[in-house]
Coordinates of N, CA and C in Angstrom, one line a residue:
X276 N 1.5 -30.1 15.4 CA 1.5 -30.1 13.9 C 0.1 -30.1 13.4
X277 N -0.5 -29.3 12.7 CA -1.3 -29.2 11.8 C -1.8 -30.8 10.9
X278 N -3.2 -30.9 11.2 CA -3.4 -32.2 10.1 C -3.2 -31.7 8.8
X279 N -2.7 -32.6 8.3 CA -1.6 -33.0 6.9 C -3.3 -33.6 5.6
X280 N -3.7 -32.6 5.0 CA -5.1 -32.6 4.0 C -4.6 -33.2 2.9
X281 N -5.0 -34.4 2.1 CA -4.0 -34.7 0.7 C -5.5 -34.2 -0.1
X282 N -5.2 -33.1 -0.9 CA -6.7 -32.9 -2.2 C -5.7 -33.3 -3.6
X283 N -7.0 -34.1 -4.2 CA -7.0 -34.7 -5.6 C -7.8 -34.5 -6.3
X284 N -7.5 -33.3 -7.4 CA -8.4 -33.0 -8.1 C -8.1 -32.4 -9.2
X285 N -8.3 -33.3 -10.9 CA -7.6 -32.5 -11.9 C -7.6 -31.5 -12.2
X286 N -8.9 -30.2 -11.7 CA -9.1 -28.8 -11.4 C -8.4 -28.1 -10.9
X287 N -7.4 -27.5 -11.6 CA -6.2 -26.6 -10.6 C -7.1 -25.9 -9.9
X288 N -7.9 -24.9 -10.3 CA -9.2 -23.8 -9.5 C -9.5 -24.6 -8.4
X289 N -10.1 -26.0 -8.7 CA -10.5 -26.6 -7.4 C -9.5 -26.8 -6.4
X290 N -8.7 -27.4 -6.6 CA -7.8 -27.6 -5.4 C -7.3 -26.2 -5.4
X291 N -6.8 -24.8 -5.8 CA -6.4 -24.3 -5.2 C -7.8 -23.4 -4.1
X292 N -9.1 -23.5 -4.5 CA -10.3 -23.4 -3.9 C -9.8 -23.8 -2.7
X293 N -9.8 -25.2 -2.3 CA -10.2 -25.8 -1.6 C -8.3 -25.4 -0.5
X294 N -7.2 -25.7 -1.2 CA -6.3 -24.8 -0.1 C -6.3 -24.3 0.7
X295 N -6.9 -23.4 0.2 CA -7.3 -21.5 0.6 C -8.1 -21.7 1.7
X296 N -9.1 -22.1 1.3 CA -10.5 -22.7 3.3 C -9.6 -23.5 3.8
X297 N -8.7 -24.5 3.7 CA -8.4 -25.1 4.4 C -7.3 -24.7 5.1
X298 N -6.4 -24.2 4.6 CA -5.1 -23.4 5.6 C -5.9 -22.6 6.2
X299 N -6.9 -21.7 5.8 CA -7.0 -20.8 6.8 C -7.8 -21.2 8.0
X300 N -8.4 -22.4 8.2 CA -9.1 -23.3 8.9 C -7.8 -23.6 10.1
X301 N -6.3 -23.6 9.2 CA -4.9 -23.9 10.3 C -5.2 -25.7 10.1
X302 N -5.3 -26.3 8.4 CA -4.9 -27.2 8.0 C -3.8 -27.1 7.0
X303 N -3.0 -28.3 6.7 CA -2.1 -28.2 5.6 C -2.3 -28.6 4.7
X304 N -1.9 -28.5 3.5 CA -2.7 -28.6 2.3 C -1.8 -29.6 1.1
X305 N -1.6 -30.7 0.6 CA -1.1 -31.1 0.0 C -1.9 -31.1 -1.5
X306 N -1.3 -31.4 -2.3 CA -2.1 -31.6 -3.7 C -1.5 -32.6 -4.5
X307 N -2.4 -33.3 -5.3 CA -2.5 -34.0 -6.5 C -3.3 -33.7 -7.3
X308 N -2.8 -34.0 -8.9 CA -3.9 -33.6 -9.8 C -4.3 -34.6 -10.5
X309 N -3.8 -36.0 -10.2 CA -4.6 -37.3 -10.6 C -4.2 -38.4 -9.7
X310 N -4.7 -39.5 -10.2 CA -4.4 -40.5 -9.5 C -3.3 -40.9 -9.4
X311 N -2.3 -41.1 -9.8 CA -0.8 -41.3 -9.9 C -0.5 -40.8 -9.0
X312 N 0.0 -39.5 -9.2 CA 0.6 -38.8 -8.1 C 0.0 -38.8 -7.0
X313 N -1.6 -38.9 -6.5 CA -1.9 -38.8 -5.2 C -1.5 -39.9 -4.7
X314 N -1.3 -41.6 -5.4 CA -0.3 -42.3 -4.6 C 0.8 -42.1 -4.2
X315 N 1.6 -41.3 -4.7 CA 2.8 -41.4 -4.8 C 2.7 -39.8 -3.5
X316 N 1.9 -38.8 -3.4 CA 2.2 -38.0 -2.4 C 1.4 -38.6 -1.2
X317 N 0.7 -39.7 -1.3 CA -0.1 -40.3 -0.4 C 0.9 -41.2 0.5
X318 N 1.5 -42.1 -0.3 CA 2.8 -43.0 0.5 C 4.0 -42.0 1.2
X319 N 4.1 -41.3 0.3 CA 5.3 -40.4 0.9 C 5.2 -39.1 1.8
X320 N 4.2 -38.8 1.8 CA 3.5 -37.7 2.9 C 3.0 -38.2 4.1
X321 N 2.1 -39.3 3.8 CA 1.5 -39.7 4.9 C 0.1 -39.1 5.3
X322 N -0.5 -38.3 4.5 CA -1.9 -37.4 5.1 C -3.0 -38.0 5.6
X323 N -3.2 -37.1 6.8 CA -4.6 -37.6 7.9 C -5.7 -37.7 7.5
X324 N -6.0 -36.9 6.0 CA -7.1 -37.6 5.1 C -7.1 -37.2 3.9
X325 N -7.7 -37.5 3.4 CA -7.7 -37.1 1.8 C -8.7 -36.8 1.3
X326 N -8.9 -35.3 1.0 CA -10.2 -35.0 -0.5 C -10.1 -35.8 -1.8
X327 N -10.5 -36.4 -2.1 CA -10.6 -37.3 -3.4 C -12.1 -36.9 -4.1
X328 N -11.4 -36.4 -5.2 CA -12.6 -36.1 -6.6 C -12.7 -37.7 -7.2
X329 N -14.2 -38.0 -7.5 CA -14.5 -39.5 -7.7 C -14.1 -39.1 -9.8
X330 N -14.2 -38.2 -10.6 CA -14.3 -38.1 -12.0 C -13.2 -37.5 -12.6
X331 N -12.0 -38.4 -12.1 CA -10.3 -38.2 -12.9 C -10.5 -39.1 -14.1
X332 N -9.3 -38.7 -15.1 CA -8.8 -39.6 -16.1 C -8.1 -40.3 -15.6
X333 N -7.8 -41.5 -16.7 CA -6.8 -42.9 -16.2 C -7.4 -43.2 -15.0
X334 N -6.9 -43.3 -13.7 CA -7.2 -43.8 -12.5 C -8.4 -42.4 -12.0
X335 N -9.1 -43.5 -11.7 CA -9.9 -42.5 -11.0 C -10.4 -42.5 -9.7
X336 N -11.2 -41.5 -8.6 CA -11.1 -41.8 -7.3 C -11.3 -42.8 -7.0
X337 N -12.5 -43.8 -7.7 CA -12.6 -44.5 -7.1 C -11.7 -46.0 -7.2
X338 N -10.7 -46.1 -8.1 CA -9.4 -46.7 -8.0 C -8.7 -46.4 -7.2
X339 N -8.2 -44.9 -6.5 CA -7.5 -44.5 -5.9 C -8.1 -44.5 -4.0
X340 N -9.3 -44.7 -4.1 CA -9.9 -45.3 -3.1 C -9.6 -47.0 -2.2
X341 N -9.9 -47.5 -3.5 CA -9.5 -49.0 -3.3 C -7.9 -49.3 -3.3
X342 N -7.2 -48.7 -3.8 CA -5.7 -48.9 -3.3 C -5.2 -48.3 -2.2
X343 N -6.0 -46.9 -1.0 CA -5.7 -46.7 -0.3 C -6.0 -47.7 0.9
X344 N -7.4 -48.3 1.0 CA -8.1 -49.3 1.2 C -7.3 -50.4 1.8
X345 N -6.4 -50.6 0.5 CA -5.1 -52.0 1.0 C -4.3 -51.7 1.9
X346 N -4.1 -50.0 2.1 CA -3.0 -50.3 3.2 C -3.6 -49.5 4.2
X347 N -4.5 -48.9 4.6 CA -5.3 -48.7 5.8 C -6.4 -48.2 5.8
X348 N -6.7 -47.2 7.1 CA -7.5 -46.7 6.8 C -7.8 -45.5 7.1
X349 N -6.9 -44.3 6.5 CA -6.9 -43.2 6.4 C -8.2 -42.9 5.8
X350 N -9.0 -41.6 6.6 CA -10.4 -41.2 6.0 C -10.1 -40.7 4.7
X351 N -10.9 -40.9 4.0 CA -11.5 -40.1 2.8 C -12.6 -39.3 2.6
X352 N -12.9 -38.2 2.6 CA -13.5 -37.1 2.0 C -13.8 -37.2 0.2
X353 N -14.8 -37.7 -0.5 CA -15.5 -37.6 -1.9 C -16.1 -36.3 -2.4
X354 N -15.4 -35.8 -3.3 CA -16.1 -34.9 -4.1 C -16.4 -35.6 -5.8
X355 N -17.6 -35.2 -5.6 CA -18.8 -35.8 -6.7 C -19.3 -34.9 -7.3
X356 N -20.0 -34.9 -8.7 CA -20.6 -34.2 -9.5 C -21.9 -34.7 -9.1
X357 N -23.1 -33.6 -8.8 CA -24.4 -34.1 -9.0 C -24.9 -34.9 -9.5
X358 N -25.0 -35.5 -10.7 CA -25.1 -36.3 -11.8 C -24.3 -37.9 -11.4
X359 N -23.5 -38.0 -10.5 CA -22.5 -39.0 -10.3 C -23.4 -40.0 -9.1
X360 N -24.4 -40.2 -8.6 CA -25.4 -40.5 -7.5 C -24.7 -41.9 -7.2
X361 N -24.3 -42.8 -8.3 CA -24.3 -44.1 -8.2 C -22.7 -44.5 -8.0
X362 N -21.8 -43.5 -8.2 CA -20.5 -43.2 -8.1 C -20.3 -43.2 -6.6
X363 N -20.9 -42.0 -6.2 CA -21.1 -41.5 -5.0 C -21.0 -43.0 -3.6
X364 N -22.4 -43.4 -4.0 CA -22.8 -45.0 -3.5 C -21.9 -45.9 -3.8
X365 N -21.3 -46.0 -4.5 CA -20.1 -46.8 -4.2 C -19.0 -46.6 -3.7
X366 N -18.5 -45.1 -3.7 CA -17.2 -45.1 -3.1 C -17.9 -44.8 -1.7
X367 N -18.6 -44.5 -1.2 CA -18.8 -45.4 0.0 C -19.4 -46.7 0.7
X368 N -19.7 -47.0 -0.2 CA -19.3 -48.6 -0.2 C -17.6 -49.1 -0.4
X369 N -17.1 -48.3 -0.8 CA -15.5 -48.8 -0.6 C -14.8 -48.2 0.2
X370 N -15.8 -48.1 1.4 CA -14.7 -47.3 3.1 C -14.5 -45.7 2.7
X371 N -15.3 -45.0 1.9 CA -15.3 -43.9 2.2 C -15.9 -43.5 3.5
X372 N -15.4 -42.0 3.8 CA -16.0 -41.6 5.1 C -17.5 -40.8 4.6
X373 N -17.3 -39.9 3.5 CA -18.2 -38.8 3.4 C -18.2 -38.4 2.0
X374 N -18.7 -37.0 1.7 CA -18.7 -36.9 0.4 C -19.7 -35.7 -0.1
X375 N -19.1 -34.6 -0.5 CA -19.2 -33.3 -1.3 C -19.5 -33.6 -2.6
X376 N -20.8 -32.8 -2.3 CA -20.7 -32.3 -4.2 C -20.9 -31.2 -4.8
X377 N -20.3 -30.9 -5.8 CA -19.9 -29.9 -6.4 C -21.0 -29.3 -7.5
X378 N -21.5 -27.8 -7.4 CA -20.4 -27.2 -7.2 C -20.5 -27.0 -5.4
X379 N -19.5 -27.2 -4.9 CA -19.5 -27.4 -3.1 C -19.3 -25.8 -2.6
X380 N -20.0 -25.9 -1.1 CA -19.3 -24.7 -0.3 C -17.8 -25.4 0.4
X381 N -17.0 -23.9 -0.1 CA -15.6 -24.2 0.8 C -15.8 -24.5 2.2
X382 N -16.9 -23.3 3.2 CA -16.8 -23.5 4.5 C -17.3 -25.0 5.1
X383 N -18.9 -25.6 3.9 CA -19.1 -26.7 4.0 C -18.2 -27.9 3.9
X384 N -17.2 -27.9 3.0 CA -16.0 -29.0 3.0 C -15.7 -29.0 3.9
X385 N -14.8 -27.8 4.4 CA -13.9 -27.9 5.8 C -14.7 -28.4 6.9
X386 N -16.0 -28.0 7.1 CA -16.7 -28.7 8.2 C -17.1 -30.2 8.2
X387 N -17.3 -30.8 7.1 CA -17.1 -31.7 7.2 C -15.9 -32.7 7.2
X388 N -14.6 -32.2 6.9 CA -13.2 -32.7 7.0 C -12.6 -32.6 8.7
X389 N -13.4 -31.3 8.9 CA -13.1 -31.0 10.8 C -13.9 -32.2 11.7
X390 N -14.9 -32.3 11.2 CA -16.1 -33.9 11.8 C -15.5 -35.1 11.9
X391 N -14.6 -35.2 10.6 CA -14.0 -36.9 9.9 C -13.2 -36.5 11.2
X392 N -11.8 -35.5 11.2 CA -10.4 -35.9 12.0 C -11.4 -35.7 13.0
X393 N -12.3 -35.2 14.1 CA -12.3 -35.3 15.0 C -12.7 -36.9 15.4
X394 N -14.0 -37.6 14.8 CA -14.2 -38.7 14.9 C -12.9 -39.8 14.8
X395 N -12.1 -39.5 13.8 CA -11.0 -40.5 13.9 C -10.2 -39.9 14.7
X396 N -10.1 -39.2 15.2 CA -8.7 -38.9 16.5 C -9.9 -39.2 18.1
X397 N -11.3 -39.2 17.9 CA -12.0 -39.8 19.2 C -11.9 -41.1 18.8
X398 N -11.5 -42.0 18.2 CA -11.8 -43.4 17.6 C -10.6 -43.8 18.4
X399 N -9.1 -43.5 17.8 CA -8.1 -43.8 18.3 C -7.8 -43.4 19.8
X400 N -8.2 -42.3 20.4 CA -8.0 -41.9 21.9 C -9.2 -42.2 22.9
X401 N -9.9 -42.6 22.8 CA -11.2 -43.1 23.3 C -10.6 -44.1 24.7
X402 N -11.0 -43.3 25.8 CA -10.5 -44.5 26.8 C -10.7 -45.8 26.6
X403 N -10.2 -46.7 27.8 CA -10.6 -48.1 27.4 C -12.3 -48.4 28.0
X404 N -13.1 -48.8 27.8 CA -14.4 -49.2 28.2 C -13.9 -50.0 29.2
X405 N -14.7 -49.8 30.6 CA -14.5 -50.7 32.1 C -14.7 -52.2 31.6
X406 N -15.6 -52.6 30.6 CA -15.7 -54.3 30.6 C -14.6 -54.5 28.9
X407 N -13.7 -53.7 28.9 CA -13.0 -54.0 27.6 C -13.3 -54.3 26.4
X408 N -13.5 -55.3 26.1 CA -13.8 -55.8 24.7 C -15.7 -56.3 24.8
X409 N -16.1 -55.3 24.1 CA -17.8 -55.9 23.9 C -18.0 -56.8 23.0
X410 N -18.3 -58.2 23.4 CA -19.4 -59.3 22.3 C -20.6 -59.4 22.2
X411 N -21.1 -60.0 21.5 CA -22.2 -59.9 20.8 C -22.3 -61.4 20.1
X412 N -22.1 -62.6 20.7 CA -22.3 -63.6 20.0 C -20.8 -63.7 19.1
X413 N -21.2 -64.1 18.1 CA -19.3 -64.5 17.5 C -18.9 -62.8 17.5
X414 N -19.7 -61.5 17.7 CA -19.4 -60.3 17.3 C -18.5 -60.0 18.7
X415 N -16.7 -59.4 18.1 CA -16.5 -59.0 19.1 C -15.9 -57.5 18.7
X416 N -15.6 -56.3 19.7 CA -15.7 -55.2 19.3 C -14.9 -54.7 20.1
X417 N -13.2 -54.6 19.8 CA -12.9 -54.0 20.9 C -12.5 -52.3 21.0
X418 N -13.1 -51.8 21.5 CA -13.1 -49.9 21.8 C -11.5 -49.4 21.8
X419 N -10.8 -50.4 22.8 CA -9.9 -49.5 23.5 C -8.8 -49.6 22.3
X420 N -8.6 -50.9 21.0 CA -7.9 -50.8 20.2 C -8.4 -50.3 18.4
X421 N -9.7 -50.3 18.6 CA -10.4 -50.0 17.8 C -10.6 -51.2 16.5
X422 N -10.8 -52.2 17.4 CA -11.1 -53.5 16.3 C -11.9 -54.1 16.3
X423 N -12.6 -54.7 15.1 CA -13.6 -55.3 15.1 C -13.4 -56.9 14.6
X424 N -14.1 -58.0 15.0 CA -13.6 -58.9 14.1 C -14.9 -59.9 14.7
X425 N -15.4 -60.8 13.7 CA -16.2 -61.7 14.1 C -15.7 -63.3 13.7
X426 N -15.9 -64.2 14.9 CA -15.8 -65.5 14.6 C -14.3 -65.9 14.6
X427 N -13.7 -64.3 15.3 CA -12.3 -64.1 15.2 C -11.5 -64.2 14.0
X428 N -12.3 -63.7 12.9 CA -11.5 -62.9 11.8 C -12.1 -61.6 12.0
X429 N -10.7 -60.9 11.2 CA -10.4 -59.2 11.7 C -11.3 -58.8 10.8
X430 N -12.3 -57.6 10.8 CA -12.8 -57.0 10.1 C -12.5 -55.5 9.9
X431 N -12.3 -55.0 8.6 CA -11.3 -53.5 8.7 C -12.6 -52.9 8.3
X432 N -12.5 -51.7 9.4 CA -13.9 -51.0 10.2 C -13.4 -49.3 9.8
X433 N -13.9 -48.3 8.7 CA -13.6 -47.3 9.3 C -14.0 -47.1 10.5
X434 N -13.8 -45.5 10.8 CA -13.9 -44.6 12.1 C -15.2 -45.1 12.3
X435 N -16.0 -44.4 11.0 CA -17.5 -44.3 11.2 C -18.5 -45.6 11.3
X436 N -17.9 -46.5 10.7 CA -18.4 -47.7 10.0 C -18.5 -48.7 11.8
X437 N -17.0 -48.2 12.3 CA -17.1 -48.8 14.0 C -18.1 -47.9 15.0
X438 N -18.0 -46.9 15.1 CA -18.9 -46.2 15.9 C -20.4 -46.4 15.8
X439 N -21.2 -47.2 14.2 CA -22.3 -47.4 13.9 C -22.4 -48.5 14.6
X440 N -21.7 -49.7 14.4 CA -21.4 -51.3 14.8 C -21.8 -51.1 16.4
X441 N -20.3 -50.4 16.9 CA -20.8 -50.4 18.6 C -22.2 -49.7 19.0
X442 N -22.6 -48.6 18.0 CA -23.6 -48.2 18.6 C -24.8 -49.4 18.7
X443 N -25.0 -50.3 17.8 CA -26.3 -51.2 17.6 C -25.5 -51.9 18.6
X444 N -24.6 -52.6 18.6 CA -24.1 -53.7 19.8 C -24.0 -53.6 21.0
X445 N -24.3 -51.7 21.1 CA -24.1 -51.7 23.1 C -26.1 -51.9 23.2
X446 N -26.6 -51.8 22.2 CA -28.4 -52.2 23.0 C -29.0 -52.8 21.6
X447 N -27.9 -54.0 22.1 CA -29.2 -55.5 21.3 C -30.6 -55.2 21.5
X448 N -31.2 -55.4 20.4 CA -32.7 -55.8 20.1 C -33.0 -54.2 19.8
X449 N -32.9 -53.1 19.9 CA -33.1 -51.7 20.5 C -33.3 -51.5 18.5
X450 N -33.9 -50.9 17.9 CA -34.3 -50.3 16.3 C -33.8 -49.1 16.6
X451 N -32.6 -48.5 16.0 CA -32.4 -47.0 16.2 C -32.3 -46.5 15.0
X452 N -33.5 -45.7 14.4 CA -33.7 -44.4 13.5 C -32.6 -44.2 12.9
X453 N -32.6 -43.8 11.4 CA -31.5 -43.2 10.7 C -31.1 -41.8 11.7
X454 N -32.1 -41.3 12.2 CA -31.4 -39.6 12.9 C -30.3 -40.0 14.0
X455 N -30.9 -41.4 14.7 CA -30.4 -41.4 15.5 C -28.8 -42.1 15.5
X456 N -28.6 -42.5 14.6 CA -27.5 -42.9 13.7 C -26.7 -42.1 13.2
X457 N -27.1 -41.2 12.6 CA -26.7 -39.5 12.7 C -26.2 -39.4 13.3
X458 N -27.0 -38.8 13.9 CA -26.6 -38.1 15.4 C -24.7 -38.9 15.8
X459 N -24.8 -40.1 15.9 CA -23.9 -40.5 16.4 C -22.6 -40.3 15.3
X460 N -22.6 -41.1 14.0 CA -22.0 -40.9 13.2 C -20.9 -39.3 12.6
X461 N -22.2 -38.5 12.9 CA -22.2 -37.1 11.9 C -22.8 -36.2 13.4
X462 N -21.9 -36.0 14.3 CA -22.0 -35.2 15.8 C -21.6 -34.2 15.7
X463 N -21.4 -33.7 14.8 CA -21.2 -32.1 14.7 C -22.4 -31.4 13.7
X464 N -23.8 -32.5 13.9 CA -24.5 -31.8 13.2 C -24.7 -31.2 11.5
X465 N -23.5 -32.3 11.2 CA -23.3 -31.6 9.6 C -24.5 -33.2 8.8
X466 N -25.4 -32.6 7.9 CA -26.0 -32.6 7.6 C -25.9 -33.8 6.3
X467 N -26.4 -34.9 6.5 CA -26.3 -35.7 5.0 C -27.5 -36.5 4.9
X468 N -27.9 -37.4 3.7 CA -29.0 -37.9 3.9 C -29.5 -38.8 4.0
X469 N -30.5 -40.0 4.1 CA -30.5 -41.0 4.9 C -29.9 -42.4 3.9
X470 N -29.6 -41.9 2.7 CA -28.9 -42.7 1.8 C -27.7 -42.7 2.3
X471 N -27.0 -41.9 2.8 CA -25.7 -41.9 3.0 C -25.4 -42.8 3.9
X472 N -26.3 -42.9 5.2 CA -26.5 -43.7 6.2 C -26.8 -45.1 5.4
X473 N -27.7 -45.5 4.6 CA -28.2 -46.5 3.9 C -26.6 -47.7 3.4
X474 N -26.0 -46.5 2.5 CA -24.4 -47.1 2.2 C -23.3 -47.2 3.2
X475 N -23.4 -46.7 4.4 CA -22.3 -47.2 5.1 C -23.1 -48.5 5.3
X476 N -24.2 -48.9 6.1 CA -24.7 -49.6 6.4 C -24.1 -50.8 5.7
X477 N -24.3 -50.7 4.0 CA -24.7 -51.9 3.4 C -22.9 -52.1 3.4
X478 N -22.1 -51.1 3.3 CA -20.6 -51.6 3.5 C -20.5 -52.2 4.7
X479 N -20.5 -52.0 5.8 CA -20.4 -52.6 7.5 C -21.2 -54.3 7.0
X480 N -22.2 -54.5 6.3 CA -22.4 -55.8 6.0 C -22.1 -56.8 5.0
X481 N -21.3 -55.8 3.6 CA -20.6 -56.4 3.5 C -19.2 -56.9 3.7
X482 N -18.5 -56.1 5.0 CA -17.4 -56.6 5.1 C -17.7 -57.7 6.2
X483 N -18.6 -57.6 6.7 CA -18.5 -58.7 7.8 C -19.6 -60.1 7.2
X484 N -20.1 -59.8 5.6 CA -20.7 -60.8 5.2 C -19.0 -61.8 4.5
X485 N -18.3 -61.1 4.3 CA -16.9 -61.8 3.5 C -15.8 -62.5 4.7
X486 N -16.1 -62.7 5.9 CA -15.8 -63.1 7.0 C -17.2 -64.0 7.3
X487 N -18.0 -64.5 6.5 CA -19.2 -65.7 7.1 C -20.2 -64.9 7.7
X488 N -20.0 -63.7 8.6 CA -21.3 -63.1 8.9 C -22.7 -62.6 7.9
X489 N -24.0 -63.4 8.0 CA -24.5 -62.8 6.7 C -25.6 -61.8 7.2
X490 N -25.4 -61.7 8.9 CA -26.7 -60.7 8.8 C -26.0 -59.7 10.2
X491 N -25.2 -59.1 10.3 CA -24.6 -58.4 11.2 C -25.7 -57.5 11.4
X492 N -26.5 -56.9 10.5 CA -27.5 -55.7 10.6 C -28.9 -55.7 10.1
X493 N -29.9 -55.7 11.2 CA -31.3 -56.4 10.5 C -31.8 -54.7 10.3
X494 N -32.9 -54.6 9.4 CA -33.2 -53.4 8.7 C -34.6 -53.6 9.0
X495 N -35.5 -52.6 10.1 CA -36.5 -52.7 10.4 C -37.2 -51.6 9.6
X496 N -37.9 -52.2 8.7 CA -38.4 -51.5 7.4 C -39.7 -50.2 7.7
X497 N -39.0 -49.4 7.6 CA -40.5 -47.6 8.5 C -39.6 -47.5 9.7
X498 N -38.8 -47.9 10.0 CA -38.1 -47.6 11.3 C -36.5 -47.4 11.4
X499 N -35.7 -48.1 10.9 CA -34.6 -47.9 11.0 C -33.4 -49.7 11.2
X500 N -32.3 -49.3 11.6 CA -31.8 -50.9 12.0 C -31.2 -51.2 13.4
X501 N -31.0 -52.3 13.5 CA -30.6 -53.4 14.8 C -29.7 -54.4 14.6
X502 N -28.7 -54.4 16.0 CA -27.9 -55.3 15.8 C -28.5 -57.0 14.7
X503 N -28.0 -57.9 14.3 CA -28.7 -58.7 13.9 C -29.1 -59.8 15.1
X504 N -30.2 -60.1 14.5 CA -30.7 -61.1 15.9 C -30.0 -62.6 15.7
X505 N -29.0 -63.0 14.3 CA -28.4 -64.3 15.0 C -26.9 -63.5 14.2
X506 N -26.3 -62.6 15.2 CA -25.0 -62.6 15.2 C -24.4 -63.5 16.5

């Protein structure tokens, strides 16, 4: 079965835009044209991720963010207006995965929606690691179920947000480069910039600052970041 795409966007042009690349990509295409309904086709469809425009009336993405939020963690894909910079920065800070701006390339969307499900379908199928569960002091990380949790409270990790975590936790002390963060994160080479990296970042610390952790990620300033040295 084809992954199931939920787009939200009061622009009938845009969403039917964005359709059009995407079935022919051999995705399926659901639609909403505000926030209402994308809950309501969101609960009852079930989609493997969702395009969400951050500048609806009434509810807007980034409401519709934070109530997907409560019940898991289906990716999200952000389309943003140029102008929207600080919008942008927070809805990923609220467990976005990524984020288009408009006016966007279609083929560029779909490549980045093809990166998200591949990352979340390697997140979930990912063998088990031979020593199972990786710690790190109260940090423990386990691969094979894809959970994170410190001090033994659960911490809700996207895809991306866990692949960053284990990357600094499999080589304590080690400073790894925004590229190289990249690189890991964004493996299919699709292109974003080091702010983007900057905001997952500062979300990964604050969810695990709301669990007592206050320094999960030390920031080696001209260089990049590292596990924290008193996790």
């Amino acid at each position: 079965m084809a992954p199931r795409i939920l787009i939200v966007d009061d622009d009938p042009h845009i969403r039917d835009v964005i359709c059009f690349a995407l079935e022919k990509a051999g995705l399926a295409a659901i639609t909403a044209q505000d926030g209402g309904e994308a809950m309501r086709r969101f609960e009852s469809d079930k989609p493997d991720l969702v395009v969400l425009d951050i500048g609806m009336p009434e509810m807007d993405g980034l409401e519709v963010c934070r109530r997907i939020r409560r019940q898991g963690e289906t990716p999200i894909l952000f389309l943003s207006a140029r102008s929207d910079e600080i919008d942008r920065i927070v809805g990923l800070e609220l467990g976005g995965d990524d984020y288009v701006t408009k006016p966007f390339s279609p083929r560029e969307l779909v490549a980045r929606v093809t990166a998200i499900l591949k990352r979340a379908k390697a997140a979930v199928a990912e063998a088990p690691a031979p020593e199972g569960v990786l710690r790190r002091g109260e940090l423990s990380l386990d691969t094979p179920r894809f959970e994170a949790s410190f001090a033994n409270a659960v911490v809700a990790l996207t895809a991306l947000e866990f692949a960053i975590i284990r990357m600094l936790a499999t080589r304590p002390g080690i400073v790894f480069s925004r590229d190289q963060i990249m690189d890991v994160a964004y493996p299919d080479n699709v292109h974003v910039s080091d702010r983007t990296i900057d905001s997952h970042v500062r979300n990964i610390r604050a969810k695990f600052a709301a669990v007592g952790c206050a320094s999960v990620i030390d920031t080696v300033h001209g260089v990049g970041f590292r596990l924290g040295a008193k996790v």
